[in-house]
Short mmCIF file of C-alpha atoms in Angstrom, two decimals:
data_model
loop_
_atom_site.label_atom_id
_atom_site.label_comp_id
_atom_site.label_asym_id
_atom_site.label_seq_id
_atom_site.Cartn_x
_atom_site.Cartn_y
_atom_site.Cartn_z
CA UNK X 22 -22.48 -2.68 -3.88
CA UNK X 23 -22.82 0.30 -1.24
CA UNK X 24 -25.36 -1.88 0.55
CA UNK X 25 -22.88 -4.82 0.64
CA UNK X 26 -19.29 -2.83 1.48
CA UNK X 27 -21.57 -1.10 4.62
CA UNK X 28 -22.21 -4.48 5.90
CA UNK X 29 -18.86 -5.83 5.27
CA UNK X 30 -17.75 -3.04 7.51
CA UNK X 31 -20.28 -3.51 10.16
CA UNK X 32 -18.80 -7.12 10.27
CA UNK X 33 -14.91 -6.77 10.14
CA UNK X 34 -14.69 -2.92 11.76
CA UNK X 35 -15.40 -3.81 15.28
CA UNK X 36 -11.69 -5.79 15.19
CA UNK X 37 -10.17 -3.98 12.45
CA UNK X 38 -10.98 -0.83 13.57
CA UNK X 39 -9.98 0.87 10.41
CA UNK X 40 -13.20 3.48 10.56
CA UNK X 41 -13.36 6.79 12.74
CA UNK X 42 -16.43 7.03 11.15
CA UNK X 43 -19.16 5.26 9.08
CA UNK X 44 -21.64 7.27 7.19
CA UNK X 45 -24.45 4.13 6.32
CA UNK X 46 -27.88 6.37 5.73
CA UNK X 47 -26.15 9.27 3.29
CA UNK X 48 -24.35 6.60 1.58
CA UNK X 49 -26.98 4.65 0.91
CA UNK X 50 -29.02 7.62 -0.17
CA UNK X 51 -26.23 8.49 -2.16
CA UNK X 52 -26.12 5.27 -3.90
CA UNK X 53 -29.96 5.35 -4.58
CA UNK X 54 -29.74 8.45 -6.11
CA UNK X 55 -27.33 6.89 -8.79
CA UNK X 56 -28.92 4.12 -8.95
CA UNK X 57 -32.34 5.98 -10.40
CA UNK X 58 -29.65 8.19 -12.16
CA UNK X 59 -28.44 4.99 -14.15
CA UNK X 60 -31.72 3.42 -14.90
CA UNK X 61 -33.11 6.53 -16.38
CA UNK X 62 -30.09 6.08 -18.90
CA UNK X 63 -29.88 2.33 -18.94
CA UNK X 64 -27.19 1.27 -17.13
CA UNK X 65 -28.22 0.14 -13.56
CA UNK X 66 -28.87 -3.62 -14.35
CA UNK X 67 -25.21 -4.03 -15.45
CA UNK X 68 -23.85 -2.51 -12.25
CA UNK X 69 -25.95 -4.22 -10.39
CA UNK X 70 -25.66 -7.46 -12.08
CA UNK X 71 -21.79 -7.70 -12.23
CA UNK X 72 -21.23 -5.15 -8.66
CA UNK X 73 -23.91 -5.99 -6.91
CA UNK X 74 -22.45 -8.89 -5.39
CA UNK X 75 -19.33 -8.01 -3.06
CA UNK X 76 -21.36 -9.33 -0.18
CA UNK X 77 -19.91 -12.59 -1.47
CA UNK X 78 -16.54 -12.13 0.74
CA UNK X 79 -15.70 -15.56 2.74
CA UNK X 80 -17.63 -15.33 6.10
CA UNK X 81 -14.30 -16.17 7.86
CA UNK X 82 -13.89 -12.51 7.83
CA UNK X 83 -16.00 -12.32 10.86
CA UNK X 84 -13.62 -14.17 12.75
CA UNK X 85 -10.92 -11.36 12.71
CA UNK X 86 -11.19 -9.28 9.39
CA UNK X 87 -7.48 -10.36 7.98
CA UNK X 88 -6.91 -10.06 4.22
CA UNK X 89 -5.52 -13.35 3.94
CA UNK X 90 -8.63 -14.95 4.49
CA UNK X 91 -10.96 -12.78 2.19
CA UNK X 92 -12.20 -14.76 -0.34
CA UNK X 93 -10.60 -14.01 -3.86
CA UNK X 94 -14.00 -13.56 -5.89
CA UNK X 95 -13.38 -9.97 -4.25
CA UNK X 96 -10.98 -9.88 -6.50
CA UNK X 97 -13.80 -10.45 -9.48
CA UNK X 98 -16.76 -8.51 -7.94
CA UNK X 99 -15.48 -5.90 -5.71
CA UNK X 100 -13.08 -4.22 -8.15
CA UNK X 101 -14.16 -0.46 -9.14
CA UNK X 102 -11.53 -0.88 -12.30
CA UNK X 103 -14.68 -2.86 -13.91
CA UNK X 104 -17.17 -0.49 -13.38
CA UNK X 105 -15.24 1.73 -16.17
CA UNK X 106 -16.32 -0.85 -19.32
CA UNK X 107 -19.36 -1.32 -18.41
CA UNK X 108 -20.50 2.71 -18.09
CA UNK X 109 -19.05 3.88 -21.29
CA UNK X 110 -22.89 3.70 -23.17
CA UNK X 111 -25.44 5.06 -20.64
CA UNK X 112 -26.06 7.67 -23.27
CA UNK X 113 -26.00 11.58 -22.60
CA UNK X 114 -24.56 13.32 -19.24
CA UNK X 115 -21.60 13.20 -17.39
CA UNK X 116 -19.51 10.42 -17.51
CA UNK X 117 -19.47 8.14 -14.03
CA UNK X 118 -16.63 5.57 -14.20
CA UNK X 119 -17.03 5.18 -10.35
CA UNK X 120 -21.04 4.92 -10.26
CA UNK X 121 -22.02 3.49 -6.86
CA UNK X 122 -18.17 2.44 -6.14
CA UNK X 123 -17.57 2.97 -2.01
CA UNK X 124 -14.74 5.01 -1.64
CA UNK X 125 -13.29 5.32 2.27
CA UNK X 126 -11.32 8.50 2.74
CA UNK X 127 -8.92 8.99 4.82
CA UNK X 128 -9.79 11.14 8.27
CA UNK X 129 -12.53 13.19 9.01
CA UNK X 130 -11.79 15.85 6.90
CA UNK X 131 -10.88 13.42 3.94
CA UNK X 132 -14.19 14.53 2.02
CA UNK X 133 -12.51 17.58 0.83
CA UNK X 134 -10.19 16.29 -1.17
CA UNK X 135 -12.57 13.58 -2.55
CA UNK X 136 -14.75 15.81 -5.20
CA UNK X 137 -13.67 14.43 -8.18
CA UNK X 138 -14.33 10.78 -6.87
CA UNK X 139 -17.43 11.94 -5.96
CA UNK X 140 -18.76 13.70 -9.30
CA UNK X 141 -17.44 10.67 -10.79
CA UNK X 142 -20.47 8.56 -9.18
CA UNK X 143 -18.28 7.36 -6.17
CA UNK X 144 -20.01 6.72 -2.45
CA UNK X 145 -18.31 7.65 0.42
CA UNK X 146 -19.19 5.08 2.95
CA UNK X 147 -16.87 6.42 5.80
CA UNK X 148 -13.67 8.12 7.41
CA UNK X 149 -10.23 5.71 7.58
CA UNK X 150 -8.31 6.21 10.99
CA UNK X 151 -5.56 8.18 11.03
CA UNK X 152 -2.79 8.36 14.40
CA UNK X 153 -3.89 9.43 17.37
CA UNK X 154 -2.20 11.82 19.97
CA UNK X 155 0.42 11.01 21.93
CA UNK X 156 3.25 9.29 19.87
CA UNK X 157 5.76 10.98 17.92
CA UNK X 158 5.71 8.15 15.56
CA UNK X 159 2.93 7.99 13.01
CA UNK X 160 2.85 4.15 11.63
CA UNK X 161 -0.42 3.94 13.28
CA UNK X 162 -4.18 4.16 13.16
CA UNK X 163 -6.76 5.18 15.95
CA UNK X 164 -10.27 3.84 15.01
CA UNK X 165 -13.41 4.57 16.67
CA UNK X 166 -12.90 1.10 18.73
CA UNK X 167 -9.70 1.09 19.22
CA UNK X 168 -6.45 0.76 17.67
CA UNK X 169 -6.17 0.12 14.14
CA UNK X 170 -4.75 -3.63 13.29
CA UNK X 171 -3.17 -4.89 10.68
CA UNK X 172 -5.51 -7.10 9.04
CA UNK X 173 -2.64 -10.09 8.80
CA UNK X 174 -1.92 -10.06 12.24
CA UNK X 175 -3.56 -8.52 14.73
CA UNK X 176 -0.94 -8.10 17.10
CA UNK X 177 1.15 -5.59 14.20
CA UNK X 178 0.38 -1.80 13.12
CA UNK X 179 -1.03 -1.48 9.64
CA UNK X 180 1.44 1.15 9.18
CA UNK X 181 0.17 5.24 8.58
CA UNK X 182 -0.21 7.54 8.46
CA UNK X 183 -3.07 5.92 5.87
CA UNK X 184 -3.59 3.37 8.73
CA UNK X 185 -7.10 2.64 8.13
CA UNK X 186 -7.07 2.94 4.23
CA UNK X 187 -4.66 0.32 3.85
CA UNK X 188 -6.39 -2.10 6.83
CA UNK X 189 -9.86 -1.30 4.86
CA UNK X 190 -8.93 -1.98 1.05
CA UNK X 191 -6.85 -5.28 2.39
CA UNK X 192 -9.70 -6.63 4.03
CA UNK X 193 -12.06 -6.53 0.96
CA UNK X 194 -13.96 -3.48 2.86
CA UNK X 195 -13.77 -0.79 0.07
CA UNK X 196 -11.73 -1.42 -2.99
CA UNK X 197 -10.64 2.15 -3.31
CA UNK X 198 -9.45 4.32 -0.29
CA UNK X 199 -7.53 7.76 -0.57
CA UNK X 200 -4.41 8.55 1.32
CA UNK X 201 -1.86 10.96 1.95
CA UNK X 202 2.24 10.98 1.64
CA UNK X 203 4.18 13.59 3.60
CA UNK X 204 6.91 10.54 4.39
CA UNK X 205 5.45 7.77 3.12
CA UNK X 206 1.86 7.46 4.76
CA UNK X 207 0.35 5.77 1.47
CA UNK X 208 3.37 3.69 0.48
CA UNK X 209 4.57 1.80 3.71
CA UNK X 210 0.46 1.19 5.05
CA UNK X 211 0.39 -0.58 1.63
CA UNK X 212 3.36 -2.46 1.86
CA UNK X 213 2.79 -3.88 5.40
CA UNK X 214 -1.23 -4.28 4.39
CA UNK X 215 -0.23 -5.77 1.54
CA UNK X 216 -2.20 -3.78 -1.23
CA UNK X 217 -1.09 -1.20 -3.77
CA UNK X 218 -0.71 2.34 -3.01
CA UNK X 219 0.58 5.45 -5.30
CA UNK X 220 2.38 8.65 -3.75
CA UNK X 221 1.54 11.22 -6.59
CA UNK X 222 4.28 13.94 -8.34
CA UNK X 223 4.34 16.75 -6.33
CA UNK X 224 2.58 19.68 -7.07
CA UNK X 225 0.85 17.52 -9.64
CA UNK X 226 -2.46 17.20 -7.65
CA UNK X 227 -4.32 20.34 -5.61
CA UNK X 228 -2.38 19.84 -1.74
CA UNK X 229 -2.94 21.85 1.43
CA UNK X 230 0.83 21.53 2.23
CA UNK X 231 2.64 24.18 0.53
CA UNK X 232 6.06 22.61 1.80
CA UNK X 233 5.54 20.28 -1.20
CA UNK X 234 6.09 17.38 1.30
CA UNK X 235 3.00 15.68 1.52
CA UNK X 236 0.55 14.74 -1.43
CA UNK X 237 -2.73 13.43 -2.18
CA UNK X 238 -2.10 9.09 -3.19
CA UNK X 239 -4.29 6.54 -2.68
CA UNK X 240 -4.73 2.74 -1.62
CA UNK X 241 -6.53 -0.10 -4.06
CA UNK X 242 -7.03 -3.53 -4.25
CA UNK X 243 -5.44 -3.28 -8.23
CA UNK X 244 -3.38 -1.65 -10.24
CA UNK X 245 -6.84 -1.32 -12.18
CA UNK X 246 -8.33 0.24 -10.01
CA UNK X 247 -5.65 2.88 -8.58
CA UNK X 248 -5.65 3.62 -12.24
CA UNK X 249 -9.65 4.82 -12.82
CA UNK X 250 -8.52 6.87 -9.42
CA UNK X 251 -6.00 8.44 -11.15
CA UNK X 252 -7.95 8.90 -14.56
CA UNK X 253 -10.35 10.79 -12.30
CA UNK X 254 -8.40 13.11 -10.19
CA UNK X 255 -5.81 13.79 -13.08
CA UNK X 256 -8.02 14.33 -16.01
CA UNK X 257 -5.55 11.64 -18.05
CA UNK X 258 -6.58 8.40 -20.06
CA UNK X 259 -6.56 5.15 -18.04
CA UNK X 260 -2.88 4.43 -18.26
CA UNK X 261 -2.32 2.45 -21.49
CA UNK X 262 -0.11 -0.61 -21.51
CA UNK X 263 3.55 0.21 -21.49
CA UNK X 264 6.66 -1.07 -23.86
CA UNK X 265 7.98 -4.21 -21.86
CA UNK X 266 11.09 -4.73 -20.63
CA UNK X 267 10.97 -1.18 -18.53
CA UNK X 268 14.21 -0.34 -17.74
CA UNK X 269 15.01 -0.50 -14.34
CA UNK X 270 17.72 0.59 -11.10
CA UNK X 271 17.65 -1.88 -8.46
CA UNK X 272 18.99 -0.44 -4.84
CA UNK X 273 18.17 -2.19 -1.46
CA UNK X 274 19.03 0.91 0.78
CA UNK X 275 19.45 3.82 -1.41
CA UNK X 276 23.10 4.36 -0.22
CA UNK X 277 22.51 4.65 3.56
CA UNK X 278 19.38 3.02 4.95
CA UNK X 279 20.41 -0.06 6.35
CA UNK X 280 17.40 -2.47 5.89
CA UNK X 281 16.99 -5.43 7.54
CA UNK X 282 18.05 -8.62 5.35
CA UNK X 283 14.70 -9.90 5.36
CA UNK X 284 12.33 -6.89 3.48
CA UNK X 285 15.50 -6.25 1.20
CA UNK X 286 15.57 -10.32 0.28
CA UNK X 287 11.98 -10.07 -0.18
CA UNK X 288 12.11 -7.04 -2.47
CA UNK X 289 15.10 -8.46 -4.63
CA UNK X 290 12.80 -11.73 -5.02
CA UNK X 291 10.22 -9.93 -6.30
CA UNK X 292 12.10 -8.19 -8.42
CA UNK X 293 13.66 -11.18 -10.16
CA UNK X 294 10.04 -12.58 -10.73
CA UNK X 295 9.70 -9.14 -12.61
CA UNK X 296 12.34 -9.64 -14.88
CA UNK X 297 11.43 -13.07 -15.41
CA UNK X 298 8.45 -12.02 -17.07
CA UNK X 299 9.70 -9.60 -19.31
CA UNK X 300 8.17 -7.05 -17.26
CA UNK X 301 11.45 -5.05 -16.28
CA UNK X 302 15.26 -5.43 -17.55
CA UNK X 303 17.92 -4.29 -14.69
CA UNK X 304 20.13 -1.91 -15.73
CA UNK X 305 23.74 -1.26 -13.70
CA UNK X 306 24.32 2.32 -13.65
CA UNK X 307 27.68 4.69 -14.95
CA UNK X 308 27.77 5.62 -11.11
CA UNK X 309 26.25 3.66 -8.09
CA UNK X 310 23.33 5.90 -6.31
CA UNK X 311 24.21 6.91 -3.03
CA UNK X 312 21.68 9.47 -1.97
CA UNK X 313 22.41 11.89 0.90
CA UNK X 314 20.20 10.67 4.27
CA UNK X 315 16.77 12.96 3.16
CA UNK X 316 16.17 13.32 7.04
CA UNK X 317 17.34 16.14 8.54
CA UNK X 318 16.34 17.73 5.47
CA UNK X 319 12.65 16.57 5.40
CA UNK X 320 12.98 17.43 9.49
CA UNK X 321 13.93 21.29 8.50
CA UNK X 322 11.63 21.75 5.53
CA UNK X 323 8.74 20.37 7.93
CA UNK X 324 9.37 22.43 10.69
CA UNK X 325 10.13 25.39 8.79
CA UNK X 326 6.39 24.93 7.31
CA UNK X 327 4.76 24.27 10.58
CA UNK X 328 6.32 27.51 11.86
CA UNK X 329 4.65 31.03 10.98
CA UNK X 330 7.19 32.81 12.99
CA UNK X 331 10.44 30.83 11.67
CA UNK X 332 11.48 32.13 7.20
CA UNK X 333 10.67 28.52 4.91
CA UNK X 334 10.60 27.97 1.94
CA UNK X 335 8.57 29.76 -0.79
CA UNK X 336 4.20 29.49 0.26
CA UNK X 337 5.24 27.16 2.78
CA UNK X 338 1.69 26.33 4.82
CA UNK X 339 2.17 27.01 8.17
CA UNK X 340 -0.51 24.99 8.96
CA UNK X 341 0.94 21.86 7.43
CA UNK X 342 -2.78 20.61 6.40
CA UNK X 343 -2.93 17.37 4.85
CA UNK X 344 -4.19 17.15 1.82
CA UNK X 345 -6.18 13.90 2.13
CA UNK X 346 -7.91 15.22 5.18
CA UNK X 347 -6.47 13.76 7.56
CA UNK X 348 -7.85 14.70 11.47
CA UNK X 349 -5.94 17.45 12.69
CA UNK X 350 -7.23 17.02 16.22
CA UNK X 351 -5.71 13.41 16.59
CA UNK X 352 -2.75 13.87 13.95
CA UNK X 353 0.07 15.30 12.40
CA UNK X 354 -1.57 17.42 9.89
CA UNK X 355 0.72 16.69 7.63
CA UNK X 356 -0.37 13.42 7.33
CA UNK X 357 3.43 12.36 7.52
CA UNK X 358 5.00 9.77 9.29
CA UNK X 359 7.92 10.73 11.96
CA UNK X 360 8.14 7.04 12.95
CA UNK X 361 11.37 6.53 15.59
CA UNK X 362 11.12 7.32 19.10
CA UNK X 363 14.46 9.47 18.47
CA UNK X 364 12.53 12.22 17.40
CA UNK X 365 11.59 12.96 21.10
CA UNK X 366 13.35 15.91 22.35
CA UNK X 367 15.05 16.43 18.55
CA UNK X 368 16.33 20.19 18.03
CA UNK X 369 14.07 20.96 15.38
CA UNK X 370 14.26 24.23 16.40
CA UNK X 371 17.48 24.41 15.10
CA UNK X 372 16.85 23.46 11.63
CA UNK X 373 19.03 24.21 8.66
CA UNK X 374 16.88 24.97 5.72
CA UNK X 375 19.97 26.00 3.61
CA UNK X 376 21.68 22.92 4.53
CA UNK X 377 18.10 21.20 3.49
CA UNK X 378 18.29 22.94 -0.11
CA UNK X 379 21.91 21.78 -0.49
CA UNK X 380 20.77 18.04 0.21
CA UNK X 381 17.61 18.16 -1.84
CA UNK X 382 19.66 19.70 -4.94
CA UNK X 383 21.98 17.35 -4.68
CA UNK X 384 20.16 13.87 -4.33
CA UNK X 385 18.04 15.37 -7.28
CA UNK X 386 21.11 15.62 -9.44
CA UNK X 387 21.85 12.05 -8.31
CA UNK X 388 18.32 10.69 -9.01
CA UNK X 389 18.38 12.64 -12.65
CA UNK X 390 21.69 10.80 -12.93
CA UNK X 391 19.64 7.08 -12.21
CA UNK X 392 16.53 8.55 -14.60
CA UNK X 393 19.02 9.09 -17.65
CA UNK X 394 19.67 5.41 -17.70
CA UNK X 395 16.53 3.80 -16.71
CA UNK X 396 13.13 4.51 -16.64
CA UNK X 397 12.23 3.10 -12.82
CA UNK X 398 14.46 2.97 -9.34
CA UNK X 399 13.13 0.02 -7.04
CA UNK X 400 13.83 -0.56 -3.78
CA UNK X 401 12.12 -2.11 -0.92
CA UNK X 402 9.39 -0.11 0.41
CA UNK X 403 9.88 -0.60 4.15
CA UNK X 404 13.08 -1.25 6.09
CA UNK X 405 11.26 -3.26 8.56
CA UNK X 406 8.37 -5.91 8.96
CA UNK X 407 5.43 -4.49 10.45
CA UNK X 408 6.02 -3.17 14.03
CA UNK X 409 3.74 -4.20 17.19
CA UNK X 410 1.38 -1.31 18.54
CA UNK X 411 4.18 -0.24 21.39
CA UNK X 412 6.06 1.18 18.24
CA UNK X 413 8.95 1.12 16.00
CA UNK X 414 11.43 1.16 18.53
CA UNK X 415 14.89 3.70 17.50
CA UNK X 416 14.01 3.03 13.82
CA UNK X 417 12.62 5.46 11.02
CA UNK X 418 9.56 3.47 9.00
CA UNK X 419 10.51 5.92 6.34
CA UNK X 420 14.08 6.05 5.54
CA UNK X 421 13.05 4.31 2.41
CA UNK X 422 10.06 6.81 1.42
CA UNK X 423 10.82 10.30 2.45
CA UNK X 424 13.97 10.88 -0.43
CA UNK X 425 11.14 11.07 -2.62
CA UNK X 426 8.68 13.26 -1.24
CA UNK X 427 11.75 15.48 -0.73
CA UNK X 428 12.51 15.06 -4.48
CA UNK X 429 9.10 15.10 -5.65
CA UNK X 430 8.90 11.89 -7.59
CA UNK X 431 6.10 9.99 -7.80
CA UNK X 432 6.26 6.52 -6.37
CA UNK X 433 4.24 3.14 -6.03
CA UNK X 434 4.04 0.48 -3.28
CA UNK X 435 3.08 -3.45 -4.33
CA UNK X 436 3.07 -6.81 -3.01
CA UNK X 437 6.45 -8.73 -2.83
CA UNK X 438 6.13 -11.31 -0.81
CA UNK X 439 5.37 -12.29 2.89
CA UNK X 440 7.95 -12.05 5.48
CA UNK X 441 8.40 -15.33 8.15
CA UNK X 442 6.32 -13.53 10.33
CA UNK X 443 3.27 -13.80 7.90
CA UNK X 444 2.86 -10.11 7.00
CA UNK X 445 3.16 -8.62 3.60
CA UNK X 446 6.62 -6.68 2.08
CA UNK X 447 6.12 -4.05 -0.49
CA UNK X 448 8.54 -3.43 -3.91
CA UNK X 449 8.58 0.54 -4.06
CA UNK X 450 8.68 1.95 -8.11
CA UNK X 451 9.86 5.31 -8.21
CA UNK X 452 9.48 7.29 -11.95
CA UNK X 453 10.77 10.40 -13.08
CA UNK X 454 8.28 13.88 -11.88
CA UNK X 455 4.79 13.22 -13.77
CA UNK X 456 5.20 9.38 -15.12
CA UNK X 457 2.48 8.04 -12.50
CA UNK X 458 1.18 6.21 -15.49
CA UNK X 459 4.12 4.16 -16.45
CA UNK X 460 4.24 2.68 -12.58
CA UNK X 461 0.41 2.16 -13.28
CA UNK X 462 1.15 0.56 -16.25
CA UNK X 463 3.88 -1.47 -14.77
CA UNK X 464 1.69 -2.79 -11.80
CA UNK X 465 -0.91 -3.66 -14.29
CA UNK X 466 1.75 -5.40 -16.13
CA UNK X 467 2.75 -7.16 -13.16
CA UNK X 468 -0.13 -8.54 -11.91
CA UNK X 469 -1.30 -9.67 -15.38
CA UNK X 470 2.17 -11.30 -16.07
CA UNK X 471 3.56 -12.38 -12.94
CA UNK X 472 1.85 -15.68 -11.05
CA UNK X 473 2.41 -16.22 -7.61
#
């Protein structure tokens, strides 16, 4: 499987360019070393019998690399959610539900978050780009051939921070990739790559930014899969199966976004298929949510942490590291996304982190307000299609993601739907603080349920 992912990169990563760095030899060393590992207990035949063939993918992917035209037997042979079943006998020693899986992580520095992947029997096959200097916007990826395309259309950014996570796991490359959320960086790459990706509870997971902003997530090709990730970081069960209808908040622009029509149409649509298969039941709140704009808060909070000589909040990291690893040499180390060209020339210096508190205290009192009558918000992920590589123009990527990492709550990014230009929308769960399961659960239940 390692064997067959490094040559699927080899083919698609020279126009993708999803990869800062590819790490072939130790990978494949790696794998060989489990692979001895499993026949000594037993087990190697099934993974290679039932893994071993993800070299399958459609050869039109050497033609550009684009999701849509990866053939969907990756979606029966590439998938690291199966490897789980078929490991559970290999007899004494530590348990690998990710045995000769590749993994990409995100950045160069990405292996240090990845340990538990790795113990679990994952292979690292290589670093996903990350933005590059230069831009104040971070919806962007900077391989090591150039910039990072989304794989639907060439011509559009993947999104990012997680640019070349989300570019990798949609083309078939890897099924699992990690990410990082300061803003959104796993949530809107997934929703304009068209993939699933989870922003985890803060403080749930170890993080380098002591803000609380940004969080370790990650990027699959299933709601399987991103649940074995989360079994394995976590230390929880595999999310079980959860009681169907979910009760559910529907708002297109959380009280002051102002999406365009066409994400927000696509959202609603894909909510309606949900509900349609008994997957979710809408619920009209006591009181309409109108959340407080999370910016100028996130802004202050961010800056604050980046600081050393300016007071933040309490262990803010004045480094701002990101906890997925992204490259600090070619990236905002928090791994966040300040997409809008506004942000040029902003008084940051001037933040308010009392006026931040006061926002953050009281769109938490709001969302604990939407939580006491239903289990899951949804909203469009993204206000916007997928922007060209010049940028996002005056327009923030995140003003549909960032409430949450200011709140804390963890939140998921799927498919809904393709927009007229041909690239993917995302539907954007958000739970209450530590129910990443239930949107696990609900995404499985989705994509079991719901047919296109």
């Amino acid at each position: 499987m390692v064997a067959a992912a490094l040559a699927r990169i080899e083919r698609a990563d020279p126009h993708l360019c999803a990869f800062v760095e590819v790490w072939g030899e130790e990978a494949l060393r790696r794998a060989g070393e489990l692979d001895t590992r499993l026949d000594r207990r037993g087990g190697a035949g099934q993974v290679d019998a039932r893994l071993g063939r993800a070299g399958e993918v459609d050869t039109r992917l050497d033609r550009l690399g684009r999701a849509g035209e990866v053939d969907t037997r990756l979606d029966r042979l590439g998938r690291a959610g199966e490897v789980d079943t078929r490991l559970g006998g290999l007899g004494p020693g530590p348990s690998l539900p990710l045995a000769g899986v590749p993994i990409a992580v995100k950045g160069r520095n990405g292996l240090r978050a990845a340990g538990p992947l790795l113990a679990a029997g994952g292979v690292a096959v290589g670093a996903t780009s990350v933005p590059g200097p230069g831009t104040p916007w971070q919806t962007w990826g900077l391989g090591a051939r150039g910039r990072t395309v989304n794989p639907w259309r060439a011509d559009r950014t993947p999104g990012g921070s997680s640019a070349g996570a989300a570019a990798a796991v949609a083309a078939g490359l890897v099924p699992l990739a990690t990410g990082g959320d300061g803003a959104g960086s796993v949530r809107i790459p997934a929703a304009w790559c068209g993939v699933l990706g989870l922003k985890t509870t803060s403080g749930r997971l170890p993080s380098g930014d002591r803000t609380g902003l940004a969080v370790p997530g990650v990027l699959a090709r299933s709601a399987a899969d991103a649940g074995l990730w989360w079994a394995v970081v976590s230390g929880e069960p595999v999310p079980a199966e959860a009681a169907l209808p979910v009760t559910a908040v529907w708002s297109p622009d959380l009280g002051f976004a102002g999406p365009d029509p066409e994400p927000v149409a696509l959202a609603r649509a894909a909510v309606e298929r949900l509900e349609a298969a008994g997957v979710v039941r809408l619920v009209r709140p006591g009181v309409p949510l109108r959340l407080a704009d999370p910016g100028p808060a996130w802004l202050a909070l961010r800056t604050a942490g980046a600081d050393p000589h300016r007071p933040g909040p309490a262990g803010a990291d004045p480094a701002g590291a990101d906890p997925a690893g992204a490259d600090p040499a070619g990236a905002d180390p928090a791994g966040t996304d300040l997409a809008g060209t506004d942000l040029v020339g902003a008084d940051l210096a001037g933040a308010d982190l009392a006026g931040a508190e006061r926002v953050r205290a009281e769109n938490d009192r709001r969302l604990a307000g939407v939580f006491g009558e239903a289990e899951l918000l949804l909203t469009p992920t993204a206000p916007t299609a997928p922007h060209g590589h010049e940028g996002p123009g005056e327009r923030y990527s995140t003003s549909l993601t960032w409430a949450f990492n200011l709140s804390g709550h963890p939140a998921l990014s799927m498919p809904a739907g393709f927009g007229g230009d041909g690239c993917p929308a995302g539907l954007q769960l958000v739970a209450p603080h530590g129910r990443e399961a239930l949107l696990l659960a609900v995404a499985r239940a989705t994509e079991t349920r719901v047919k296109d």
